[in-house]
Structure formats: C-alpha cells, structure tokens
Amino acid sequence: MADSGVTEGPDKKEEIDRAKSEGKELTKEEKQRLRKEKKQQKKNKEKKDDKASQESEKEKKPLSSPPPASQPPPQSTTQKAPSAVPAPAPVSVPASEAPVPADKPAKSKAELKAERRARQEAERASKQGKKGETGQQAATSKQKAPPNELQPVVKRLPEHIQVDNPDVLKKLAKKLERQQTPGQVADKQIPLRMDYGYKVSLFSHLHQYSRKAPLTQQVSIPSTVIHPAVVRLGLQYSQGIVTGSNARSVALLHAFKQVIRDYTTPPNEELSRDLVNKLKPYISFLNQCRPLSASMGNAIKYIKKEISNIPSQCKEEEAKSKLLNCIECYINEKIILAAKAIAKSAIEKISDGDVILIYGCSSLVNHILCEAFEKSRKFRVIVVDSRPRLEGREALRRLVQKGISCTYVLISAVSYVLPEVSKVFLGAHALLANGYVMSRVGTSQIALVAKAFNVPVLVCCETYKFCERVQTDSFVSNELDDPDDLIVTRKGKTHLKDWQEVPSLGLLNLVYDVTPPDFVDLVITDLGLGMIPCTSVPVVLRVKNVDQ
Amino acid sequence: MELQAVLMAAGGGSRMTDLTYNTPKPMLPVGNKPLMWYPLNLLERVGFEEVIVITTKEVQKMMSTDPKMKVDVKMKLDVVCIQEDGDMGTADALRHIQQKIKTDILVMSCDLITDVALHEVVDLFRAHNATLAMLMSKAHEFTETVPGQKGKKKTAEQRDFVGVDQSGKRLLFMANEADLEDGLSVRKSIMRKHPRMHIKTGLVDAHLYCLKKAVVDFLTENKSISSIRGELVPYLVRKQFSKTTDSPKMKDDAEDQTQKKNDSSTNHELLISSRDEPLLQLAQERSCWNDHHGDMSEAYHGGKLRCYVHIMDQGLCYRVNTLAAFIEANRLAPKLFEEPAVHPSAVISERCQMGSDSIIGALCQVADKTSIKRSTIGNSTTVKEKVKVTNSIIMHGVTIEEGCNIQGSVICSNAVIGRGADLKYCLVGNGQRIEPEERGGELAYQTEQPN
C-alpha cells in the first residue's frame, strides 16, 4: 500500500540518488525543495495509514542506507538526514527523500539557518553512519520531533534467540574463530555445537543440544586452547551435574580462580587487558555447553570490571592475589551472606502451624526452611515436583534429612493440595527489570493457581540475580533442553524411542518460564531491603548501578 | 596441561612367545604397521602432542629405524628405557618416571588397537572428578584357527568379574577369578549404597586408564604395588567404599600413621584436595543433582574416591596379546584406516589374483600366477610364481619360492619357504628355512632357543 505522496517520492529519490552517486553537491534549490517536500508529505501522511508508509519505509531504508554509507559525509548529510531521520519526517522516508516542491523566494536568513542545521546533521549523521546503524537516529535534528508514532527501530537482537537465521549462525561461527588468543594456530578454535533434533516451530529460534553430543568431542583431549578447569566446568554444566543458578555461579567463579592462578602475562601485554581477552573464548565455550544464566552473566561482568580496574603498575602476583580476593568477597557477600540475610527476613514470615508449598529444588528456599526449622518453627512442607527433571526429589531428601515433615506431589496435583497451603515459597533464576520472575518451568503455573486460591506467593531471590532484561513471555528467550530426556521406559517399553521418524511429532523440553508480577505478592531479598514488591526491581537495579 | 600420555611398551608378550622371541611385541607388524603405531596414532588423532614411551633399548633401536614410526608419528616421543629382565611391572614403571609426571595421566598399553571415541573415557574422568577412569569392551570370540598349535587346547582364560552400577558407568567391583577362592563376596556397604549392581564377565580390559596425579604420588610411597591392572585398579575400586574415605581428616594423619598405617595414610595421599576445596563443596551443596536416588545420602554418597568405566559395545577394541588376537587384528586393523591395500612401491605382476581384503607392503615383488586372498604381505617380501597364499600373515623380508601353497599360517620375518612347500596352519619363526616340498599341517617351525 503506497500513498499518493509516496509515488512522487521514488522519482525524485532516483534523481537524488543519481546525484549522490555522481558525487554532485546538492544545490541550494534542491535542498529547499527537499525541505518543502518534507512538509507536504507530512501533511499527506497525517491523512493516510501509518503502517503502510512504514512498510515502504522499511523497504526504502535499507535501500537508502547503502548509498549514504558510501558517500562522503557532507554530501550524504542532507540526504541522509531527511531519509534516516524518522522523527522530523513521520511522513517517512519516501516522503522525505522526495524533494519539496521548490519555494523559489528563499530568505537568506532561513537559508543560513538551514545550512547550519544541515552541517550539524552532517556531523551527527557521519558519526552514526560510522556506527552502521540503519535508520535509527534518536538524537535527531532540531526540527520538531513529532508525537510518538510507531517507528520501526531496528534493534540488534542477541544471537542466541536467532538460531533459525542462517546468517546469524555464520556470524557466530566467525566470531568463535576470531576469539582465539593471539598466537594460536588457526585450526585450534572453540568449536560450534550443532543443534539436535526437530524443534517445535514456536521455539525454533533457540538452540537445542543433545547431551550425547558434548562439545568435548570436537576439542582436543589434553585441551590446550581452553583451560582444563573450564572444560571440566562445561562438561558438568552440559551433563547437569552442576545445576541451580547459585551452584553454577559458584562453580564458574571457582574455575575462574584456577584460570587466574595459572595465568601468566605475556610480554608486552597488560594483565588488565590480556586477561579479559583470555576469558572471552572460555565464556563462549561455556555458553555453548549450556546457555549462561543471569547470575553467571552478572558474575562475569563483575570480574571483567575488576580485571580492567587493575592499575597497570601493579605487579602480576599482587594483581592475581587481589583478583582472587575479589572473587572470594563476591561469593561471600552475594551468595553466602545474602542467603543468611534472606533467611532472617523470611523466617519472620513463617509462623507456627504453617503449611508451606515449594516447587522444585531451590538452594535458597531449602536454606530458608532448614534455618527456620533450626529456629524451632513448627511447619510442614509440601514439595511439588515435575518431569523430566524431578528436582523435587533432591529438595525432599534435604528437608527430610533435617527432620522436616514433608509431602510430595507432582505438579498435576497442585490444585488439590492448595486448599491446605498457607504460603508458597518460590525460588528464582532471575528477576527481570519489569518485575517478572524467571524461574524453572512450572513456577508460573504454581503462582497462577495460588493466586486463584488466594494463597500468598513469596519469591526469594538474591540481588545479584536481578537482571536488566525485560521479557513478558516465555517464548522470546528461553532454554531448550535435550528432548530425549522426555523419553521414558516403562515396563520395558519405550514408546517415544523413534520420535525423530514421526514427521508431525516434536518433543519440547523447556527449562524456564516467566511469572508476571501480579501473581507475586512479595520478593524477599538481601542488601538490607528485606521484603519488596515485585515492581521495585528496576529501582533496585538503578540504585545498584549508581552505587557501582 | 591437562593430561599426559604414557605408553607402556616394555611388555614381553608372554602369551605369544612364538612370535616375540625375535621381534619384541611392540614392533610386531599388524597390517604392515608396527603394533605400537596404533595407540600412538590414536593419541595423535585425539590431539596429544607429547607421549612418554616406556620401553626397552631394543625397541627403541627398532623404533628409530622403522620408516613408519619416523614419518607418520608427528608427536614428540619421550622414550624412557628400562631393563629387559621383565621384573618391572606397569606400576613399577610409573614409579620410575614419577619425576616426569606433572599432571593427571592417561596410561595406555602398546598392544591396544581400537577406534574408541577417547573423549568418552576422559569425559567421565573430568566430569565426575574421578580418580580412575578406564575403558572396557565386550569380548569377541576369535573364530580363526590358530596356527602352529597342533591339537593344543585353548587354556581357559581366567575371567574377570566386573561390577558396575545401574547407569553402567560407575565401577563398583573388580576381581579376577584367580583371586576369588570360594566365591564372589560383595561387601554390605557397597550393597547398601548401590542396591542394583550388574556383574559382567564377558568384558575385555583395554588397559587404558586415566589416573589422577595423586595416584602416581601414592605409588611412589607404596612400593608394594607393581602392576596397574592386577593390583592398583582392584585396590582403588575397593578403596571407594572403605570406611575411612568418608571423613578425610588431614591433620590427624600424623597420629593415625602409627595405628592404622595403611588405610589412613594412603587415603591422605589419594585424597589430596585442591586449593579451593570449600568452594567446590559449596557448589556441590547448592547444586540440585544427585547421582543416585532413593536414600538419604548426598551425591556420590559423600565419597571422594570414584572409579568409572566406559564399556564399549560397538566398535573395534583388541588387545594383541595372544596369537589368536594377533591374527584377528591383522584382519581388521586395516579397516580402521583408509589406506590403499597395495603399497605404491610394490611391484605386482598383472597376472596375480589379489583379493580385496589383502594388503601388500612396500617394496614387495609378487610374480605371475599367484593368488593372494585375505592375507597380509609384509615389506620387502618376494613371492615367486604359482604361489597360493590364503588367510595368512607374511611378515617382512620373507621369500616364498615357486609353487608354494600357504594356508592359514603365520610366517615371521626373513623366513624362506622352499619350492613347492605346502603349509597349512603353520607358524614359521624368524629366519627359518622351510625345505622344498615340505608338507606341514599345524606345526610350529622354530629354532631351538638357547634360553
């Protein structure tokens, strides 16, 4: 669907494109024409459908971007400025590219102003042109920004949710190639793990790996490219020996400690820069073994920051011991002491005679319950579990070992047991910036049913798991586990053994899901905050960032 | 560095003396390559760059002259020579090279021919932080008639009883029939921890072990252990469930040394913890994973010493330590690699009938009207006219005169078979001369050995 205003556009656009490609400087008249066109198009646009123009705008934008990119800045400015600036020309690109019908008597003052503006835009455009952003110019000209209309802002999506795009996969392969420490032979690189099996179409943009094809198959056995501690960690992640966000972060920091201990600065390099480069391939390796969790991401950010903050005159031994110390402090503060603080707050909420429902195995919730039991609170616990992981069994074992009386049900029975439950304690994998809780798949179900029964839901989460990501559904970013885990053998029969051969069958093994803040009554966290509502998470994040 | 490879190539080949009395076992040709080339090739393919080879002076000399070893093996071989008298066991040899060992080791025997995916064994070692990880394979019956054994019955090999847990990965029990006098007894502590145990007898131990460095240090202290397979492995498997492993108290060892000298002191050495043990403990505590279900204990039952085994059910895995295995290996080893059956430098006349599963070595000369089926011909061998070679293994430098008929036999290096000889299932030793028109069936032709 193209507007009438747009039809003029293409012709003029071609003219201008020709002019650009010929390398001519635009005359003053042409510049004026452009401006006048813009104004006209603006009027036309307000009468027509927005979306139609946006569609054509999207098409034209990639068209327009190559020419500006190749042009010397001053020339591309007036072109690019109107073309790429969505704000002043909501009327959109085709419109803006079409020159304004010439207004012959141009005032000298207005002209000068326009020229100044054009020059400023030129500089801005050249800067952004270098960045290579297509059509995104938030900081636009002094021209009045129109009221917010949906502009197709092309944002860069992370690669791990674009698995069905072959270009993205190629980029990833190239990135892994580049990520070797300098001086390594080209064939020794971090391998790319292949996806396995048929992916359900709603989740085909995510990776799905098989546990039987570990990444170590493609790495040489006495691993020289990747530190052995990191290889061991990657194996433990992919085989599920280390699960749970706290355990994964602690294990990661432990491996990094080994790496730092075994690290020697090469000559002519600085520890602060070289060590960070050394860690990059390891992190890619771990990411391929199992996608990084939010807690791991925050831990990595912290370490990288600490490493880059090491002063260059610091001696290697001193620097290394400082880093090791930092890691110890981080674990102590963010995990161990945080657990103590959270337990203290949470115990206030547990009264005698309570029936507490927990889901899966959260190390923090188990810790809280064990502490509460030691402080002689009288309560009983209902452990809810779900396949295929059946993590509830482990939680059950730990609680019963302490002496807490427990009941064990599967998630299908949750609406039967909820009438007797007084509160629900849930652990979290991460708390997102819009107040959503990302946790093991099934948590949102429990929260939903609890809400229906008016049972309070309390989420316990340390602050280092607060994440700046925003997600409102469980589809856009998730983790797909090995689909073969869903295959079970009962009475000697394995019905799903040949599931790959059935063309219309797909097995989906999701790991995480997202719970909206309306279902969560309270978040118990550390850092002296105690109990906060779910919606205060962005505030906490902001304050944390200011502090750091 | 993560793993150091150690190749044990000092064995005498005591179960195939017919072949080894002149050629040491590591250099016996299998598919026209020396036997020890196969494990070295496996290590090289997997990515090792250095190997410590423990061998005798004789083998070292032969290695340096063998063309295959010099050209094909690109790794750095650190050859350590030991005495040939045969008193040194594999564990003694490890003790001997203790100085060179800086990290965990991968010990292999020179007579292993396999196409196993080595990462399976090493992954068990890495992922579970195991003390021992080994490779075993389902045994295959050897169907070929073994030459040179006229009427000799096959001695029943002593069986190995291997007990694994339900997942098939954790090694719970290992004993040889010879050590079990009246029956197989399983300790109650093992049954309590692993109520379901599978005991297998039809397995072949591939002699491929991943050992922690602490085990090598332990060996230097305990000089009584001399064989890895015979003594060290069963010891480690037993020690997994020993009571003292549950509470490693490092400080008390000084006192314990006087009382329970063996147990606690050895445990102290075997359980040398890493520097960040509390962090590892914390990670394990917080992780919601357990290797077993149904009882109240934590992952691995709190045991620090763990032994794992990878049992191959598909693929090739042979230990060439008997004559039957040697013959079988000669048949199958060439299938591991895609090399041309006929070496480019061999001169084969056009009227020779060669079967597809035969191999001809370098610089051979095969004359007209010969028929070579399912056989291996070594380097520099001369085969004259009208010779029929079927199902046999001819080693290097052999001369076969006209009109011979060789079936199911093994002819060792530098032998000469006279004209018109008819050998069926014979074994001809090194440098032997078979008289013309000799008729032999199931005989072994050897010189009298002075020793």
PDB file of N, CA and C in Angstrom, chain A residues 98-153:
ATOM      1  N   ALA A  98      11.822  12.605  -1.215  1.00  0.00           N
ATOM      2  CA  ALA A  98      11.297  13.381  -2.352  1.00  0.00           C
ATOM      3  C   ALA A  98      11.539  14.848  -2.076  1.00  0.00           C
ATOM      4  N   PRO A  99      12.033  15.526  -3.005  1.00  0.00           N
ATOM      5  CA  PRO A  99      12.316  16.949  -2.758  1.00  0.00           C
ATOM      6  C   PRO A  99      11.020  17.740  -2.651  1.00  0.00           C
ATOM      7  N   VAL A 100      11.089  18.681  -1.845  1.00  0.00           N
ATOM      8  CA  VAL A 100       9.929  19.551  -1.651  1.00  0.00           C
ATOM      9  C   VAL A 100       9.752  20.405  -2.897  1.00  0.00           C
ATOM     10  N   PRO A 101       8.534  20.603  -3.262  1.00  0.00           N
ATOM     11  CA  PRO A 101       8.328  21.499  -4.429  1.00  0.00           C
ATOM     12  C   PRO A 101       8.955  22.853  -4.132  1.00  0.00           C
ATOM     13  N   ALA A 102       9.746  23.267  -5.028  1.00  0.00           N
ATOM     14  CA  ALA A 102      10.623  24.397  -4.760  1.00  0.00           C
ATOM     15  C   ALA A 102       9.852  25.663  -4.415  1.00  0.00           C
ATOM     16  N   ASP A 103      10.330  26.249  -3.391  1.00  0.00           N
ATOM     17  CA  ASP A 103       9.812  27.553  -2.995  1.00  0.00           C
ATOM     18  C   ASP A 103      10.844  28.566  -3.427  1.00  0.00           C
ATOM     19  N   LYS A 104      10.562  29.178  -4.492  1.00  0.00           N
ATOM     20  CA  LYS A 104      11.638  29.961  -5.102  1.00  0.00           C
ATOM     21  C   LYS A 104      12.199  31.072  -4.224  1.00  0.00           C
ATOM     22  N   PRO A 105      11.375  31.992  -3.733  1.00  0.00           N
ATOM     23  CA  PRO A 105      11.968  33.101  -2.972  1.00  0.00           C
ATOM     24  C   PRO A 105      12.409  32.612  -1.593  1.00  0.00           C
ATOM     25  N   ALA A 106      13.648  32.174  -1.538  1.00  0.00           N
ATOM     26  CA  ALA A 106      14.136  31.682  -0.257  1.00  0.00           C
ATOM     27  C   ALA A 106      14.797  32.824   0.495  1.00  0.00           C
ATOM     28  N   LYS A 107      14.468  32.952   1.750  1.00  0.00           N
ATOM     29  CA  LYS A 107      15.055  34.046   2.517  1.00  0.00           C
ATOM     30  C   LYS A 107      16.495  33.692   2.848  1.00  0.00           C
ATOM     31  N   SER A 108      17.323  34.692   2.895  1.00  0.00           N
ATOM     32  CA  SER A 108      18.738  34.435   3.152  1.00  0.00           C
ATOM     33  C   SER A 108      18.924  33.924   4.571  1.00  0.00           C
ATOM     34  N   LYS A 109      18.189  34.546   5.517  1.00  0.00           N
ATOM     35  CA  LYS A 109      18.347  34.101   6.897  1.00  0.00           C
ATOM     36  C   LYS A 109      17.974  32.629   7.047  1.00  0.00           C
ATOM     37  N   ALA A 110      16.817  32.310   6.455  1.00  0.00           N
ATOM     38  CA  ALA A 110      16.336  30.919   6.549  1.00  0.00           C
ATOM     39  C   ALA A 110      17.332  29.974   5.926  1.00  0.00           C
ATOM     40  N   GLU A 111      17.899  30.437   4.828  1.00  0.00           N
ATOM     41  CA  GLU A 111      18.886  29.589   4.154  1.00  0.00           C
ATOM     42  C   GLU A 111      20.083  29.313   5.050  1.00  0.00           C
ATOM     43  N   LEU A 112      20.580  30.400   5.643  1.00  0.00           N
ATOM     44  CA  LEU A 112      21.746  30.228   6.511  1.00  0.00           C
ATOM     45  C   LEU A 112      21.427  29.260   7.649  1.00  0.00           C
ATOM     46  N   LYS A 113      20.243  29.490   8.212  1.00  0.00           N
ATOM     47  CA  LYS A 113      19.842  28.602   9.298  1.00  0.00           C
ATOM     48  C   LYS A 113      19.833  27.152   8.825  1.00  0.00           C
ATOM     49  N   ALA A 114      19.216  26.992   7.655  1.00  0.00           N
ATOM     50  CA  ALA A 114      19.109  25.629   7.115  1.00  0.00           C
ATOM     51  C   ALA A 114      20.481  25.042   6.891  1.00  0.00           C
ATOM     52  N   GLU A 115      21.366  25.866   6.397  1.00  0.00           N
ATOM     53  CA  GLU A 115      22.724  25.348   6.134  1.00  0.00           C
ATOM     54  C   GLU A 115      23.409  24.918   7.416  1.00  0.00           C
ATOM     55  N   ARG A 116      23.264  25.785   8.459  1.00  0.00           N
ATOM     56  CA  ARG A 116      23.876  25.439   9.740  1.00  0.00           C
ATOM     57  C   ARG A 116      23.318  24.123  10.246  1.00  0.00           C
ATOM     58  N   ARG A 117      21.993  24.044  10.153  1.00  0.00           N
ATOM     59  CA  ARG A 117      21.344  22.819  10.614  1.00  0.00           C
ATOM     60  C   ARG A 117      21.856  21.610   9.837  1.00  0.00           C
ATOM     61  N   ALA A 118      21.959  21.836   8.537  1.00  0.00           N
ATOM     62  CA  ALA A 118      22.416  20.736   7.674  1.00  0.00           C
ATOM     63  C   ALA A 118      23.810  20.300   8.072  1.00  0.00           C
ATOM     64  N   ARG A 119      24.679  21.255   8.363  1.00  0.00           N
ATOM     65  CA  ARG A 119      26.047  20.908   8.753  1.00  0.00           C
ATOM     66  C   ARG A 119      26.051  20.109  10.046  1.00  0.00           C
ATOM     67  N   GLN A 120      25.230  20.565  11.006  1.00  0.00           N
ATOM     68  CA  GLN A 120      25.185  19.823  12.273  1.00  0.00           C
ATOM     69  C   GLN A 120      24.719  18.393  12.058  1.00  0.00           C
ATOM     70  N   GLU A 121      23.697  18.324  11.203  1.00  0.00           N
ATOM     71  CA  GLU A 121      23.189  16.977  10.928  1.00  0.00           C
ATOM     72  C   GLU A 121      24.230  16.133  10.243  1.00  0.00           C
ATOM     73  N   ALA A 122      25.000  16.796   9.398  1.00  0.00           N
ATOM     74  CA  ALA A 122      26.054  16.066   8.679  1.00  0.00           C
ATOM     75  C   ALA A 122      26.970  15.385   9.671  1.00  0.00           C
ATOM     76  N   GLU A 123      27.393  16.157  10.657  1.00  0.00           N
ATOM     77  CA  GLU A 123      28.314  15.563  11.626  1.00  0.00           C
ATOM     78  C   GLU A 123      27.671  14.425  12.386  1.00  0.00           C
ATOM     79  N   ARG A 124      26.460  14.691  12.822  1.00  0.00           N
ATOM     80  CA  ARG A 124      25.766  13.633  13.557  1.00  0.00           C
ATOM     81  C   ARG A 124      25.579  12.402  12.689  1.00  0.00           C
ATOM     82  N   ALA A 125      25.179  12.665  11.479  1.00  0.00           N
ATOM     83  CA  ALA A 125      24.915  11.534  10.562  1.00  0.00           C
ATOM     84  C   ALA A 125      26.194  10.775  10.294  1.00  0.00           C
ATOM     85  N   SER A 126      27.299  11.518  10.116  1.00  0.00           N
ATOM     86  CA  SER A 126      28.540  10.801   9.822  1.00  0.00           C
ATOM     87  C   SER A 126      28.943   9.932  10.994  1.00  0.00           C
ATOM     88  N   LYS A 127      28.738  10.452  12.197  1.00  0.00           N
ATOM     89  CA  LYS A 127      29.063   9.625  13.364  1.00  0.00           C
ATOM     90  C   LYS A 127      28.235   8.372  13.385  1.00  0.00           C
ATOM     91  N   GLN A 128      26.956   8.553  13.123  1.00  0.00           N
ATOM     92  CA  GLN A 128      26.079   7.384  13.180  1.00  0.00           C
ATOM     93  C   GLN A 128      26.283   6.496  11.975  1.00  0.00           C
ATOM     94  N   GLY A 129      26.648   7.107  10.867  1.00  0.00           N
ATOM     95  CA  GLY A 129      26.943   6.285   9.697  1.00  0.00           C
ATOM     96  C   GLY A 129      28.096   5.358   9.992  1.00  0.00           C
ATOM     97  N   LYS A 130      29.067   5.857  10.734  1.00  0.00           N
ATOM     98  CA  LYS A 130      30.206   5.013  11.079  1.00  0.00           C
ATOM     99  C   LYS A 130      29.764   3.857  11.944  1.00  0.00           C
ATOM    100  N   LYS A 131      28.826   4.141  12.813  1.00  0.00           N
ATOM    101  CA  LYS A 131      28.332   3.057  13.670  1.00  0.00           C
ATOM    102  C   LYS A 131      27.576   2.022  12.877  1.00  0.00           C
ATOM    103  N   GLY A 132      27.118   2.440  11.719  1.00  0.00           N
ATOM    104  CA  GLY A 132      26.431   1.462  10.863  1.00  0.00           C
ATOM    105  C   GLY A 132      25.016   1.188  11.276  1.00  0.00           C
ATOM    106  N   GLU A 133      24.430   2.029  12.052  1.00  0.00           N
ATOM    107  CA  GLU A 133      23.047   1.795  12.443  1.00  0.00           C
ATOM    108  C   GLU A 133      22.144   2.162  11.288  1.00  0.00           C
ATOM    109  N   THR A 134      21.187   1.328  11.062  1.00  0.00           N
ATOM    110  CA  THR A 134      20.318   1.599   9.935  1.00  0.00           C
ATOM    111  C   THR A 134      19.068   2.289  10.420  1.00  0.00           C
ATOM    112  N   GLY A 135      18.941   3.471  10.005  1.00  0.00           N
ATOM    113  CA  GLY A 135      17.692   4.187  10.207  1.00  0.00           C
ATOM    114  C   GLY A 135      17.355   4.497  11.644  1.00  0.00           C
ATOM    115  N   GLN A 136      18.319   4.488  12.486  1.00  0.00           N
ATOM    116  CA  GLN A 136      17.991   4.779  13.870  1.00  0.00           C
ATOM    117  C   GLN A 136      18.668   6.065  14.263  1.00  0.00           C
ATOM    118  N   GLN A 137      17.929   7.085  14.351  1.00  0.00           N
ATOM    119  CA  GLN A 137      18.543   8.339  14.762  1.00  0.00           C
ATOM    120  C   GLN A 137      17.658   8.949  15.824  1.00  0.00           C
ATOM    121  N   ALA A 138      17.964   8.530  17.006  1.00  0.00           N
ATOM    122  CA  ALA A 138      17.165   9.085  18.105  1.00  0.00           C
ATOM    123  C   ALA A 138      17.506  10.545  18.292  1.00  0.00           C
ATOM    124  N   ALA A 139      18.771  10.816  18.343  1.00  0.00           N
ATOM    125  CA  ALA A 139      19.192  12.219  18.539  1.00  0.00           C
ATOM    126  C   ALA A 139      19.129  12.935  17.211  1.00  0.00           C
ATOM    127  N   THR A 140      18.003  13.329  16.875  1.00  0.00           N
ATOM    128  CA  THR A 140      17.834  13.913  15.535  1.00  0.00           C
ATOM    129  C   THR A 140      18.041  15.412  15.565  1.00  0.00           C
ATOM    130  N   SER A 141      17.578  15.998  14.522  1.00  0.00           N
ATOM    131  CA  SER A 141      17.859  17.424  14.321  1.00  0.00           C
ATOM    132  C   SER A 141      17.041  18.277  15.267  1.00  0.00           C
ATOM    133  N   LYS A 142      17.252  19.566  15.113  1.00  0.00           N
ATOM    134  CA  LYS A 142      16.460  20.486  15.923  1.00  0.00           C
ATOM    135  C   LYS A 142      15.040  20.595  15.398  1.00  0.00           C
ATOM    136  N   GLN A 143      14.813  19.984  14.294  1.00  0.00           N
ATOM    137  CA  GLN A 143      13.435  20.001  13.789  1.00  0.00           C
ATOM    138  C   GLN A 143      12.541  19.345  14.803  1.00  0.00           C
ATOM    139  N   LYS A 144      11.358  19.837  14.865  1.00  0.00           N
ATOM    140  CA  LYS A 144      10.493  19.377  15.954  1.00  0.00           C
ATOM    141  C   LYS A 144      10.189  17.907  15.795  1.00  0.00           C
ATOM    142  N   ALA A 145      10.334  17.236  16.843  1.00  0.00           N
ATOM    143  CA  ALA A 145      10.008  15.807  16.823  1.00  0.00           C
ATOM    144  C   ALA A 145       8.499  15.658  16.879  1.00  0.00           C
ATOM    145  N   PRO A 146       7.978  14.825  16.051  1.00  0.00           N
ATOM    146  CA  PRO A 146       6.520  14.651  16.041  1.00  0.00           C
ATOM    147  C   PRO A 146       6.099  13.805  17.234  1.00  0.00           C
ATOM    148  N   PRO A 147       4.851  13.770  17.498  1.00  0.00           N
ATOM    149  CA  PRO A 147       4.370  12.902  18.595  1.00  0.00           C
ATOM    150  C   PRO A 147       4.699  11.456  18.285  1.00  0.00           C
ATOM    151  N   ASN A 148       4.793  10.651  19.343  1.00  0.00           N
ATOM    152  CA  ASN A 148       5.298   9.287  19.094  1.00  0.00           C
ATOM    153  C   ASN A 148       4.378   8.535  18.182  1.00  0.00           C
ATOM    154  N   GLU A 149       5.001   8.173  17.081  1.00  0.00           N
ATOM    155  CA  GLU A 149       4.320   7.246  16.194  1.00  0.00           C
ATOM    156  C   GLU A 149       5.228   6.059  16.090  1.00  0.00           C
ATOM    157  N   LEU A 150       4.657   4.939  15.830  1.00  0.00           N
ATOM    158  CA  LEU A 150       5.471   3.722  15.817  1.00  0.00           C
ATOM    159  C   LEU A 150       6.521   3.816  14.739  1.00  0.00           C
ATOM    160  N   GLN A 151       7.753   3.914  15.187  1.00  0.00           N
ATOM    161  CA  GLN A 151       8.831   3.925  14.223  1.00  0.00           C
ATOM    162  C   GLN A 151       9.466   2.557  14.232  1.00  0.00           C
ATOM    163  N   PRO A 152       9.714   2.015  13.086  1.00  0.00           N
ATOM    164  CA  PRO A 152      10.372   0.716  13.080  1.00  0.00           C
ATOM    165  C   PRO A 152      11.841   0.887  13.413  1.00  0.00           C
ATOM    166  N   VAL A 153      12.135   0.770  14.682  1.00  0.00           N
ATOM    167  CA  VAL A 153      13.523   0.901  15.113  1.00  0.00           C
ATOM    168  C   VAL A 153      14.164  -0.474  14.982  1.00  0.00           C
TER     169      VAL A 153
END
